[in-house]
C-alpha positions as a Python dict, from the first residue, in 0.01 Angstrom:
ca = {
    (1, 'M'): (0, 0, 0),
    (2, 'K'): (316, -10, -206),
    (3, 'I'): (494, 282, -369),
    (4, 'A'): (766, 240, -629),
    (5, 'F'): (1094, 379, -498),
    (6, 'S'): (1162, 533, -840),
    (7, 'K'): (836, 735, -823),
    (8, 'V'): (941, 933, -513),
    (9, 'G'): (1072, 1276, -607),
    (10, 'R'): (1269, 1557, -444),
    (11, 'S'): (946, 1735, -353),
    (12, 'P'): (750, 1588, -59),
    (13, 'G'): (465, 1362, -168),
    (14, 'D'): (175, 1290, 67),
    (15, 'F'): (52, 941, 155),
    (16, 'R'): (-197, 788, 396),
    (17, 'Y'): (-260, 423, 480),
    (18, 'Q'): (-511, 299, 735),
    (19, 'R'): (-558, -45, 884),
    (20, 'E'): (-771, -163, 1176),
    (21, 'G'): (-833, 187, 1312),
    (22, 'V'): (-467, 294, 1296),
    (23, 'A'): (-331, 517, 1019),
    (24, 'L'): (17, 609, 900),
    (25, 'A'): (16, 942, 717),
    (26, 'G'): (292, 1177, 611),
    (27, 'T'): (528, 1257, 328),
    (28, 'L'): (793, 1075, 128),
    (29, 'Q'): (1082, 1276, -15),
    (30, 'R'): (1398, 1168, -196),
    (31, 'T'): (1707, 1294, -11),
    (32, 'E'): (1976, 1110, -210),
    (33, 'A'): (1988, 891, -519),
    (34, 'H'): (1904, 575, -322),
    (35, 'R'): (1747, 726, -7),
    (36, 'V'): (1400, 850, 78),
    (37, 'E'): (1288, 1016, 400),
    (38, 'L'): (953, 926, 551),
    (39, 'D'): (822, 1198, 781),
    (40, 'G'): (488, 1103, 927),
    (41, 'E'): (268, 1018, 1219),
    (42, 'I'): (86, 710, 1338),
    (43, 'E'): (-255, 791, 1478),
    (44, 'G'): (-566, 604, 1576),
    (45, 'E'): (-670, 367, 1850),
    (46, 'L'): (-507, 38, 1940),
    (47, 'E'): (-618, -244, 2168),
    (48, 'L'): (-353, -327, 2427),
    (49, 'E'): (-321, -558, 2726),
    (50, 'C'): (-219, -413, 3062),
    (51, 'D'): (114, -556, 3173),
    (52, 'R'): (13, -527, 3538),
    (53, 'C'): (-346, -656, 3563),
    (54, 'G'): (-394, -826, 3223),
    (55, 'E'): (-707, -630, 3130),
    (56, 'R'): (-758, -532, 2768),
    (57, 'Y'): (-812, -165, 2696),
    (58, 'R'): (-798, 78, 2404),
    (59, 'E'): (-540, 353, 2381),
    (60, 'A'): (-527, 653, 2150),
    (61, 'L'): (-204, 684, 1951),
    (62, 'E'): (-28, 992, 1819),
    (63, 'L'): (327, 883, 1743),
    (64, 'P'): (566, 1081, 1522),
    (65, 'L'): (768, 868, 1283),
    (66, 'V'): (1079, 967, 1088),
    (67, 'L'): (1255, 694, 892),
    (68, 'H'): (1514, 677, 617),
    (69, 'L'): (1441, 429, 341),
    (70, 'S'): (1694, 279, 103),
    (71, 'D'): (1673, 64, -208),
    (72, 'R'): (2032, -55, -165),
    (73, 'P'): (2190, -271, 107),
    (74, 'L'): (2365, -70, 377),
    (75, 'P'): (2688, -164, 552),
    (76, 'I'): (2622, -330, 888),
    (77, 'G'): (2570, -80, 1169),
    (78, 'E'): (2563, 227, 942),
    (79, 'D'): (2218, 362, 1031),
    (80, 'L'): (1967, 199, 1263),
    (81, 'D'): (1682, 426, 1147),
    (82, 'T'): (1711, 310, 787),
    (83, 'V'): (1479, 48, 642),
    (84, 'E'): (1594, -135, 330),
    (85, 'F'): (1349, -210, 47),
    (86, 'L'): (1570, -406, -188),
    (87, 'D'): (1291, -491, -434),
    (88, 'G'): (1251, -122, -524),
    (89, 'T'): (907, -92, -363),
    (90, 'I'): (828, 94, -40),
    (91, 'D'): (577, -116, 155),
    (92, 'I'): (379, 124, 376),
    (93, 'E'): (165, -160, 514),
    (94, 'R'): (476, -343, 635),
    (95, 'L'): (612, -27, 798),
    (96, 'L'): (286, 35, 986),
    (97, 'E'): (263, -328, 1096),
    (98, 'S'): (623, -320, 1219),
    (99, 'E'): (571, 1, 1419),
    (100, 'I'): (251, -135, 1578),
    (101, 'T'): (430, -457, 1675),
    (102, 'A'): (718, -258, 1828),
    (103, 'Y'): (474, -37, 2021),
    (104, 'R'): (285, -341, 2155),
    (105, 'S'): (611, -497, 2276),
    (106, 'E'): (667, -207, 2519),
    (107, 'Y'): (521, -200, 2871),
    (108, 'H'): (165, -65, 2889),
    (109, 'Y'): (-57, 0, 3189),
    (110, 'C'): (-432, 50, 3172),
    (111, 'P'): (-577, 377, 3309),
    (112, 'K'): (-669, 208, 3640),
    (113, 'C'): (-316, 77, 3702),
    (114, 'R'): (-162, 408, 3592),
    (115, 'A'): (-379, 587, 3849),
    (116, 'E'): (-249, 361, 4129),
    (117, 'D'): (102, 498, 4069),
    (118, 'R'): (285, 202, 4226),
    (119, 'E'): (653, 166, 4146),
    (120, 'I'): (669, -210, 4190),
    (121, 'D'): (416, -483, 4130),
    (122, 'L'): (289, -675, 4428),
    (123, 'E'): (286, -1054, 4426),
    (124, 'Y'): (-1, -1236, 4591),
}
């Protein structure tokens, strides 16, 4: 799903994009001439792999997401929560894919391993 940067107005506009059981929904609102704020939430269910036992399991997601979007290059180090879309098009699919990839890169424990409540992993 792509939205033209120029079509986003000063009033919040709703959007929703779903892929593989995970959805990104929220609003887009222009805050400055070349900046848009995305205020949304990622929700759905995602398959993960336990970092302790290696079992695959499904986890429900409800993650708030606030990002600043720009259609101009930013000076290095200015704002780490800003995503640049230099072609003038906001790519919601790319944003969702990026957030899912970032979430998967964190440590995750399946319900069984979480219940064990061990602080360190044992080596056998």
